[in-house]
Tab-separated table of C-alpha atoms in Angstrom:
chain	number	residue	atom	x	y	z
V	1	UNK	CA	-284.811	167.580	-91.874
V	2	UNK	CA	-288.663	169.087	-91.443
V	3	UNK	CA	-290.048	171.167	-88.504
V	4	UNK	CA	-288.148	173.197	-85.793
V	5	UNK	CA	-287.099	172.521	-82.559
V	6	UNK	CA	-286.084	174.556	-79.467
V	7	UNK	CA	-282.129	174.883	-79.044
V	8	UNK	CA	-281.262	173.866	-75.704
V	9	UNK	CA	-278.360	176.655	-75.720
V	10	UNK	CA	-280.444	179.917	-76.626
V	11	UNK	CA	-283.757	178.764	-75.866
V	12	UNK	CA	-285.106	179.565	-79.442
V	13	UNK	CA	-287.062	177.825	-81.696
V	14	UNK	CA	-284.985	176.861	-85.068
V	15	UNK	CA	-285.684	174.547	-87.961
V	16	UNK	CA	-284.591	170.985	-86.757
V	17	UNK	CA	-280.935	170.906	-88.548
V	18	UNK	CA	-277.816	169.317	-87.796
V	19	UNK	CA	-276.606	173.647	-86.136
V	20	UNK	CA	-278.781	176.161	-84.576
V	21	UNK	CA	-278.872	179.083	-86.460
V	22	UNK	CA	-279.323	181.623	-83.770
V	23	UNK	CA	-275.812	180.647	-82.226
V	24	UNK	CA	-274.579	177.723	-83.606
V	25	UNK	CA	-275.386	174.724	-81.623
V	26	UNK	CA	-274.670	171.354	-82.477
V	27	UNK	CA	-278.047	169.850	-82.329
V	28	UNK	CA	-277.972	166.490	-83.328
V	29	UNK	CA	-274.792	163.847	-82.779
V	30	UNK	CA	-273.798	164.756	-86.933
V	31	UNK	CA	-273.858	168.167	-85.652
V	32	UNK	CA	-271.121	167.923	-82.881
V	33	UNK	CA	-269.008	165.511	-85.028
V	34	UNK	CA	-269.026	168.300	-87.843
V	35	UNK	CA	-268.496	170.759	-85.552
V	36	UNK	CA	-265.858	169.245	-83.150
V	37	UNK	CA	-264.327	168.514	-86.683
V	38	UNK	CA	-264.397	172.348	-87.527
V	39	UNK	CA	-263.337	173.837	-84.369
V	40	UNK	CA	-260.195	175.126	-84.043
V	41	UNK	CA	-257.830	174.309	-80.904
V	42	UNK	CA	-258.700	178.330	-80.011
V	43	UNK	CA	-262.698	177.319	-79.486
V	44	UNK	CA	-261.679	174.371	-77.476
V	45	UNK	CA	-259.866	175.962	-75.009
V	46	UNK	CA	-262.267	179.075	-75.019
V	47	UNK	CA	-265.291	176.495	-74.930
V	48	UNK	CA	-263.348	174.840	-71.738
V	49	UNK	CA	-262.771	177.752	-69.957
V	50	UNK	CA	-266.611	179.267	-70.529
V	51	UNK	CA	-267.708	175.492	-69.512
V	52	UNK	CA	-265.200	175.821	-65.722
V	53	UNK	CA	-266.762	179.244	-65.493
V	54	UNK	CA	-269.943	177.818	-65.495
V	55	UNK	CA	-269.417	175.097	-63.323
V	56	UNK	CA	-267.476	177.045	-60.834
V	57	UNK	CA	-270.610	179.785	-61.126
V	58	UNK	CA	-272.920	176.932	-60.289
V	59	UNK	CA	-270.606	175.427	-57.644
V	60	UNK	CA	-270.905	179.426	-55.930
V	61	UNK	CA	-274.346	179.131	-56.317
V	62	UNK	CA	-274.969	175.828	-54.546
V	63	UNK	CA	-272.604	177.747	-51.763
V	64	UNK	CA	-274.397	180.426	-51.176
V	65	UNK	CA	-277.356	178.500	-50.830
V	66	UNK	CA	-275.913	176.042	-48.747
V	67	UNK	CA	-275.081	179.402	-46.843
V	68	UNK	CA	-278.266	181.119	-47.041
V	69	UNK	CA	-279.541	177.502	-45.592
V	70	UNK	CA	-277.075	177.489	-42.785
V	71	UNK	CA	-277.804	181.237	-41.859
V	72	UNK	CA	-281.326	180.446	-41.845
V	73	UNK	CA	-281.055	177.488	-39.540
V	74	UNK	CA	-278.685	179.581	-37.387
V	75	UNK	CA	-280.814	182.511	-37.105
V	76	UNK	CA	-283.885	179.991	-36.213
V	77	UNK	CA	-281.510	178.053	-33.698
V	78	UNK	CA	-281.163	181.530	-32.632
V	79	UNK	CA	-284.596	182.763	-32.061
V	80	UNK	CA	-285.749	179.381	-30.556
V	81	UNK	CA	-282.746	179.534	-28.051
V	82	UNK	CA	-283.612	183.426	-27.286
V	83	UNK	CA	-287.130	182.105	-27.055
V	84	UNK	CA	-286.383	179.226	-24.594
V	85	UNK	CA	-284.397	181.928	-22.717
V	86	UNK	CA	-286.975	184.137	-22.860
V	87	UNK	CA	-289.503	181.582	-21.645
V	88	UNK	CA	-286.831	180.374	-18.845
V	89	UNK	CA	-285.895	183.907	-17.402
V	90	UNK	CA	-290.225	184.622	-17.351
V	91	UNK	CA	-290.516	181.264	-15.623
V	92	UNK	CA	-287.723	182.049	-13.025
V	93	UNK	CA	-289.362	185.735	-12.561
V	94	UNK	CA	-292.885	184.115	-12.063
V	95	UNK	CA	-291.147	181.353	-9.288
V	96	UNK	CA	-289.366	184.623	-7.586
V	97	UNK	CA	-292.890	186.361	-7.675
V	98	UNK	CA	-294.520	183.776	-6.124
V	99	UNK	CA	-291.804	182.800	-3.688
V	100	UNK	CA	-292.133	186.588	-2.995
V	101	UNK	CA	-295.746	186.355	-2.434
V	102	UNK	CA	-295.169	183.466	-0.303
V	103	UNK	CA	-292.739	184.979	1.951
V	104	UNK	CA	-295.048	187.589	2.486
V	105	UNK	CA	-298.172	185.907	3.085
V	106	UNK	CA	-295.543	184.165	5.551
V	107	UNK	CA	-294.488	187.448	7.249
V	108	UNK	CA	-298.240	188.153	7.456
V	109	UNK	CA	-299.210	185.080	9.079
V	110	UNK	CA	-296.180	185.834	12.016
V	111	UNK	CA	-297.042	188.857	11.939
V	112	UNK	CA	-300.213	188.465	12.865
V	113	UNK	CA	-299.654	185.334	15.220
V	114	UNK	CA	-297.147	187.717	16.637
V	115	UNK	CA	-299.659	190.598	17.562
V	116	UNK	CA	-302.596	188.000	18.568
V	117	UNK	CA	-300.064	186.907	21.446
V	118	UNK	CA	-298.899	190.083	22.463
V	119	UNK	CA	-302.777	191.015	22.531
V	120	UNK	CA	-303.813	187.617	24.541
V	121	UNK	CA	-300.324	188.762	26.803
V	122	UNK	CA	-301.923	192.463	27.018
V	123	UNK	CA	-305.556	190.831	28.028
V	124	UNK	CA	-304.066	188.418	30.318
V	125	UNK	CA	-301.845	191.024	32.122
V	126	UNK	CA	-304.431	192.747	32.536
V	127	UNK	CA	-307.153	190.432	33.868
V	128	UNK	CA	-304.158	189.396	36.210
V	129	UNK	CA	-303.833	193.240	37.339
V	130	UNK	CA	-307.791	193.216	37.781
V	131	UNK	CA	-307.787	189.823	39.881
V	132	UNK	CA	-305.070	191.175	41.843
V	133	UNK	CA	-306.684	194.485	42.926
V	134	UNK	CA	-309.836	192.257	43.677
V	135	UNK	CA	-308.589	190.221	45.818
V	136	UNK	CA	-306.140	193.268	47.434
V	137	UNK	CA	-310.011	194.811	47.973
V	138	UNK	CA	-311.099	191.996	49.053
V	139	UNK	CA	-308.274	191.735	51.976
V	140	UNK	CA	-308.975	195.205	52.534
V	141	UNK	CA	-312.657	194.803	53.231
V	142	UNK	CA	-312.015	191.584	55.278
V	143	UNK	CA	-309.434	193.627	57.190
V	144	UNK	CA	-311.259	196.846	57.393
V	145	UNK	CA	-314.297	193.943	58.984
V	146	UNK	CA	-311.694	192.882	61.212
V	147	UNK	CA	-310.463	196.328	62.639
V	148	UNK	CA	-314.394	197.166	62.803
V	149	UNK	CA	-314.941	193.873	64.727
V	150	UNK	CA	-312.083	194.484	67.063
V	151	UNK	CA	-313.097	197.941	67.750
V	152	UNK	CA	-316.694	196.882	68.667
V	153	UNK	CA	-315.433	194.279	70.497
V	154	UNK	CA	-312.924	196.799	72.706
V	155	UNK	CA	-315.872	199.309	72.422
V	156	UNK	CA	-318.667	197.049	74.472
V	157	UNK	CA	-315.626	195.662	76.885
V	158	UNK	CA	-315.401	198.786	78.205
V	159	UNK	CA	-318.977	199.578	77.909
V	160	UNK	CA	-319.615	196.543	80.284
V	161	UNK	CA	-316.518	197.767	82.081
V	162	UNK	CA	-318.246	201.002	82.682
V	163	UNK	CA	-321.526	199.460	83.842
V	164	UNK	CA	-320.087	197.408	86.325
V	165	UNK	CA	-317.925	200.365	87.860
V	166	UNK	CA	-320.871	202.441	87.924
V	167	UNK	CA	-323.301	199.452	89.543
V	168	UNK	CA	-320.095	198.779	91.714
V	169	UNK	CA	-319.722	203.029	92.624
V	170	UNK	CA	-323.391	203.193	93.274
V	171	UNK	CA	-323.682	200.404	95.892
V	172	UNK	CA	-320.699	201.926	97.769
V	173	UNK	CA	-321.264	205.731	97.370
V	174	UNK	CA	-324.952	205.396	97.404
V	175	UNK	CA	-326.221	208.602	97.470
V	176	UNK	CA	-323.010	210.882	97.138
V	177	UNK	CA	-323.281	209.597	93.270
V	178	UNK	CA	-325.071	212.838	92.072
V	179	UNK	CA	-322.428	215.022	93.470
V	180	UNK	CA	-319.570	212.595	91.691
V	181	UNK	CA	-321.382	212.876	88.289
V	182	UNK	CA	-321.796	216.369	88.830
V	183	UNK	CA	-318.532	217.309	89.626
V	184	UNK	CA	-316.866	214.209	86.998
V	185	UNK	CA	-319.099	216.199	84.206
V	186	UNK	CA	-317.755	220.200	85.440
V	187	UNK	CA	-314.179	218.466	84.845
V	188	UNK	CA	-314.723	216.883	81.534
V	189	UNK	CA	-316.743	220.219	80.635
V	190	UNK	CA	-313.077	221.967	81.350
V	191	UNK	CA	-311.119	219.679	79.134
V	192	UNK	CA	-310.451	220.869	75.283
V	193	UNK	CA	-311.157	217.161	73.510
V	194	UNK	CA	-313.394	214.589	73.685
V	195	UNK	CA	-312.446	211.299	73.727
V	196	UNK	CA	-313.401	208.749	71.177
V	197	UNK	CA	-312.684	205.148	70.900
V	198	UNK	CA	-308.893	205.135	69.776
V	199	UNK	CA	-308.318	208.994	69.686
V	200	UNK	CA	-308.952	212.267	71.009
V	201	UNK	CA	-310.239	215.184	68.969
V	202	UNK	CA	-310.754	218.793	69.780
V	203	UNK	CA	-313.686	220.827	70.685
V	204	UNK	CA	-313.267	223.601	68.956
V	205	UNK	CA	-311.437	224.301	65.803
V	206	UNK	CA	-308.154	226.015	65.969
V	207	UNK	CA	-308.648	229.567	67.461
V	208	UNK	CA	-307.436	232.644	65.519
V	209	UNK	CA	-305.278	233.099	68.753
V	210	UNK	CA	-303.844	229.737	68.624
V	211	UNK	CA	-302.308	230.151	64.695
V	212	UNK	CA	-301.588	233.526	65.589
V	213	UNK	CA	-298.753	231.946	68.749
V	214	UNK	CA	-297.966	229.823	66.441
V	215	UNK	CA	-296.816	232.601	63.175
V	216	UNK	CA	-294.864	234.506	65.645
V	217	UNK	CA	-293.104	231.502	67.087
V	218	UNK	CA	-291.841	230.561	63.906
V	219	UNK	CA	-291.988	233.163	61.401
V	220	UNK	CA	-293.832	230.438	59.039
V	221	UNK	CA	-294.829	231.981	55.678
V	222	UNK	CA	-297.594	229.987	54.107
V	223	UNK	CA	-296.981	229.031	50.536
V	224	UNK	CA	-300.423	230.463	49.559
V	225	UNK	CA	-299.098	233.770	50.800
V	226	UNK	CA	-296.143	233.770	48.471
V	227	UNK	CA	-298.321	232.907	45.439
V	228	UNK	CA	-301.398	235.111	46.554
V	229	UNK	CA	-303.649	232.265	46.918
V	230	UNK	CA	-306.568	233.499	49.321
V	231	UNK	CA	-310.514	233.636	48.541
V	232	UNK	CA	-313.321	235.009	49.975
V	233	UNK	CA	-316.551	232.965	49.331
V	234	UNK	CA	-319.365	235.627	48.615
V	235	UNK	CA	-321.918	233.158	47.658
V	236	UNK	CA	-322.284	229.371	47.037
V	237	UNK	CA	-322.137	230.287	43.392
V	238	UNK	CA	-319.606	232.876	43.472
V	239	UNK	CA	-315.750	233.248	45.099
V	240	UNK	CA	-313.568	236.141	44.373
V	241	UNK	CA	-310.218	236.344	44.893
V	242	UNK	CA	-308.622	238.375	47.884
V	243	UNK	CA	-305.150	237.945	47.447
V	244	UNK	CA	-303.766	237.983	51.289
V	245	UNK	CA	-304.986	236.421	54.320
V	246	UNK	CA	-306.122	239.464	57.566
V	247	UNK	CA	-305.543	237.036	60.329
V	248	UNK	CA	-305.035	240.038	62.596
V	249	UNK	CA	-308.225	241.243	62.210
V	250	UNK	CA	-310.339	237.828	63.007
V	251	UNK	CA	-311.252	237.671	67.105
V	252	UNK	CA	-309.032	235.584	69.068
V	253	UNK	CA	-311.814	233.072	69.881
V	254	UNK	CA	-313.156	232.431	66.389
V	255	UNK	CA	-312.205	229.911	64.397
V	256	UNK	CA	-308.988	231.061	62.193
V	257	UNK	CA	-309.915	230.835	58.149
V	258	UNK	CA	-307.611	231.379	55.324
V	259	UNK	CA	-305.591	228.794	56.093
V	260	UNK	CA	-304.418	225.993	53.214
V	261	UNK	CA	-303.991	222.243	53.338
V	262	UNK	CA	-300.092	222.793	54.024
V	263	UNK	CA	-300.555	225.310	56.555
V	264	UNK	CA	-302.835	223.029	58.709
V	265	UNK	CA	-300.340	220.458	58.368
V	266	UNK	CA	-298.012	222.728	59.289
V	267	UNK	CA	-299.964	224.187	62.598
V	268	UNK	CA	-299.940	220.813	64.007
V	269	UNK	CA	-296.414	219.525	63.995
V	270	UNK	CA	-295.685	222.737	65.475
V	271	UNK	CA	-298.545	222.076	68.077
V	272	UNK	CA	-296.698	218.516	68.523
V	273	UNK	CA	-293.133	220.030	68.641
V	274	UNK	CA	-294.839	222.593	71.928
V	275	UNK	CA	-296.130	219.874	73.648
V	276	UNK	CA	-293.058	217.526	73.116
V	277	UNK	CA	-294.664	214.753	71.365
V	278	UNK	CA	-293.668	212.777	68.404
V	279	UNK	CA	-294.803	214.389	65.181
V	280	UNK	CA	-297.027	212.528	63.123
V	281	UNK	CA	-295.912	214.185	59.508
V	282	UNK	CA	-292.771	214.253	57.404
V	283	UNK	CA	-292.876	217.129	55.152
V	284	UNK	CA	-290.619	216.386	52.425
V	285	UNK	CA	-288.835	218.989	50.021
V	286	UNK	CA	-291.677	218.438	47.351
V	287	UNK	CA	-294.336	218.663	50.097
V	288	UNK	CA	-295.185	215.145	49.901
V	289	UNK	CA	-296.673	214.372	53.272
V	290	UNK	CA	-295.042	210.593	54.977
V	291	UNK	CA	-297.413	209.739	58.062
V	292	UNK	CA	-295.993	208.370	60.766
V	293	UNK	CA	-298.932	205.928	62.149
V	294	UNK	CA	-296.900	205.106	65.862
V	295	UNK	CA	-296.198	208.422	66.351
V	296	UNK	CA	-298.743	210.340	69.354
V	297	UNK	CA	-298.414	213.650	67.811
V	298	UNK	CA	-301.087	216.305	66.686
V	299	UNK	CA	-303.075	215.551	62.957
V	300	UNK	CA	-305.968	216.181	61.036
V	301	UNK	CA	-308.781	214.246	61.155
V	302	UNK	CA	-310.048	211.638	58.003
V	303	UNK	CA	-313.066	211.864	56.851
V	304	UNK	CA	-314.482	209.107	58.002
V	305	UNK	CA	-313.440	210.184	61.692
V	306	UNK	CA	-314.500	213.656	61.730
V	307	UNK	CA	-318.025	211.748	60.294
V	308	UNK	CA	-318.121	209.578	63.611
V	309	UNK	CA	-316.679	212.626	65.891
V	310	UNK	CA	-319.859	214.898	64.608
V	311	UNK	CA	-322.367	212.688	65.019
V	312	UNK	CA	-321.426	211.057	68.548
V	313	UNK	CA	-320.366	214.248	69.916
V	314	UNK	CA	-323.014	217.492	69.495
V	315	UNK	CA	-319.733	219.797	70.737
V	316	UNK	CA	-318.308	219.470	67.065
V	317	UNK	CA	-321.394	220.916	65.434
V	318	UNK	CA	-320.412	224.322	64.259
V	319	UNK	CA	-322.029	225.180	61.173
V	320	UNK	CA	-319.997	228.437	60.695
V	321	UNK	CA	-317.211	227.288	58.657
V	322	UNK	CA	-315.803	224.298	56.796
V	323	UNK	CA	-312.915	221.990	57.763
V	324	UNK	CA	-310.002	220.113	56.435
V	325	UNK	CA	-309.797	216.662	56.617
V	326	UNK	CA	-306.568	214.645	55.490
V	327	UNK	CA	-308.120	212.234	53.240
V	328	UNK	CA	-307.014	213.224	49.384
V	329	UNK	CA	-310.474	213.846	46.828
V	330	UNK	CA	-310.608	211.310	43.872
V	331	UNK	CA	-307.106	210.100	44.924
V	332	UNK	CA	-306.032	213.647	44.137
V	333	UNK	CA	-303.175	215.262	45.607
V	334	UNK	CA	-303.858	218.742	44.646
V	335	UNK	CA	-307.714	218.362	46.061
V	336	UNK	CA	-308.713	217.736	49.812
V	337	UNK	CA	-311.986	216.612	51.457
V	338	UNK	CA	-313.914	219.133	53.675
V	339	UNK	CA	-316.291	218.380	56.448
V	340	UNK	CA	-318.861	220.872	57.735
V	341	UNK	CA	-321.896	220.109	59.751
V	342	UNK	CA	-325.067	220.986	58.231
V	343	UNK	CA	-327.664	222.203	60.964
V	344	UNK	CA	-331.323	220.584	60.362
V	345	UNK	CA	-330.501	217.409	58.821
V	346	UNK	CA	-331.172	213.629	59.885
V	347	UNK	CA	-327.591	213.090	59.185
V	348	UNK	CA	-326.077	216.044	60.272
V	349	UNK	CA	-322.266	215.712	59.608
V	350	UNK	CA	-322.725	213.968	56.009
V	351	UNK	CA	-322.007	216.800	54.294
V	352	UNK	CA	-318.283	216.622	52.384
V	353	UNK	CA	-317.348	218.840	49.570
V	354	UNK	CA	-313.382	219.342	48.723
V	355	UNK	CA	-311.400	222.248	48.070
V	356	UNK	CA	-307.880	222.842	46.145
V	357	UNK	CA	-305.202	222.424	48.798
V	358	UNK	CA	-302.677	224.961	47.704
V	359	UNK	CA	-305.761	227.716	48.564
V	360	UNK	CA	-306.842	229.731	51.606
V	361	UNK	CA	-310.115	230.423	52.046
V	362	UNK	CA	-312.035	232.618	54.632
V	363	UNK	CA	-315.033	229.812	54.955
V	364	UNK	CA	-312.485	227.021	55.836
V	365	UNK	CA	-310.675	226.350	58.796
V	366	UNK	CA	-309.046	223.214	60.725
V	367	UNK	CA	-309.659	220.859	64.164
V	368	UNK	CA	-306.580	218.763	65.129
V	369	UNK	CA	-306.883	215.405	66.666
V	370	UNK	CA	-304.585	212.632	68.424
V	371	UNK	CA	-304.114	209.199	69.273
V	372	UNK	CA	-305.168	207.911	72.695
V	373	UNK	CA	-301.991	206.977	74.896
């Protein structure tokens, strides 16, 4: 048999014969007969049991690849369901995130509704508050026009009143009239007020003599004393502080001066209690003043009064000292209004300063003033 061929048990090339000569292959049909013929019952059974080895060796292999398959597609199922889990949880986290930015922008929006209302509440409260104290001015002006009507009104009544008495006095009297008037004007000249429309105020400011009587009737001690609250005006610029008020030295005719708000206040519900009339103030324990508007006791005069007094009457115009009026300065408990007539003016009792009420001080003293009966 010519040429060589590869043995399909060893792999090597041989000369094409019936037996391999590397390891003794039957290579053609002749071949196996002659060798099945030669083999012993030994070879058989070793040939069988090399031939299950193999096949069981093959049949592990094809396991362990069907193995390595199934672990492959496991581990993929396993990464594509981590990956789908992955993708869910980031999809649920992006939802939350925007439900949270949602809620918020939500919050935001009330919120801000919220303080827009309580700002149009604010704005509308307040615009109420402002309409209210317009028209509460308003009522005030148109009642402060009425009381000024009805004055007027009262005021010329007895004005005509007065002319016809007089026209009526001098067509009966005839020519004793001078001797009335004179002896009518000696009387009034005697008497310590003048009388204005609705009230009577005095001539004079309260005497040293007069808050003397009324120290040693009742042993008052003015709160400015205990606290040392006395000045002594040395210019308009300048005020130094004294530190005790010498009442007993000032003349019992002249004006009394280092006296405070209080101790005016004081002087004339005493002067009330002396005459027996109703007093007109309520001093409570905090020294909040309560006015009592029907009572006919002794007060100070407002502003606006001892304005009308000053220029009607020229008996008021004293130029020496300052006085104090009731009225409060810039609404200002703690700061009164003074009056003082200021000689050589076209509107002579204009001038109004203020001064701390809790304060004595030697350039301001007091007038009292009372209701007509």
């Amino acid at each position: 048999m010519a040429g060589k061929i590869t043995c399909p048990n060893c792999g090597k090339t041989v000369p094409a014969t019936n037996f391999c000569e590397e390891c003794n292959f039957a290579l053609t049909d002749k071949g196996k007969i002659a060798k099945s013929a030669r083999e012993t019952e030994a070879e058989k059974k070793e040939r069988e049991r090399i031939e299950k080895q193999n096949r069981e060796d093959e049949e592990r292999k094809r396991k362990h690849e069907r193995d390595k398959l199934e672990e492959e597609n496991r581990h993929k199922e396993a990464m594509a369901a981590q990956q789908a889990d992955e993708e869910r949880k980031k999809r649920e986290q992006e939802q939350k995130h925007e439900r949270d930015k949602q809620e918020i922008d939500r919050r935001h929006e009330r919120e801000k509704l919220a303080e827009e209302n309580r700002h149009k509440e604010t704005m509308a409260a307040q615009q109420a508050d402002e309409d209210k104290r317009k028209r509460e001015h308003e009522l005030d002006k148109i009642a402060e026009a009425n009381r000024h009507k009805e004055t007027m009104a009262v005021h010329e009544k007895r004005k005509k009143l007065l002319f016809l008495l007089t026209l009526i006095f001098l067509c009966v009297i005839g020519a004793s009239i001078a001797i009335g008037l004179g002896i009518a004007k000696k009387r009034y000249d005697n008497l310590p007020y003048l009388n204005h429309s609705n009230y009577q105020i005095w001539k004079n400011p309260v005497s040293a003599k007069e808050y003397r009587y009324f120290l040693s009737e009742t042993n008052y001690e003015s709160k400015a004393s205990s606290l040392q609250n006395y000045v002594k005006h040395v210019t308009d610029e300048k005020m130094e502080l004294v530190g005790f008020a010498d009442h007993a030295s000032l003349e019992d005719n002249s004006p009394v001066v280092y006296v405070s708000f209080m101790d005016a206040i004081e002087y004339c519900n005493f002067k009330s209690n002396d005459e027996g009339l109703k007093e007109y103030y309520t001093i409570q324990d905090d020294e909040k003043i309560i006015i009592d508007e029907q009572a006919n006791g002794y007060r100070l005069p407002t502003a606006e009064e001892w304005t009308d007094s000053a220029k009607k009457f020229k008996e008021l115009r004293d130029d020496k000292i300052s006085e104090w009026c009731f009225d409060a300065y810039n609404d200002s408990e703690e700061l009164r209004i003074i009056k003082k007539y200021q000689k050589g003016t076209k509107a002579p009792a204009e001038y109004q300063s203020y001064s701390d009420a809790a304060y004595g001080v030697d350039t301001i003293g007091f007038r009292v003033i009372r209701s007509q009966e």
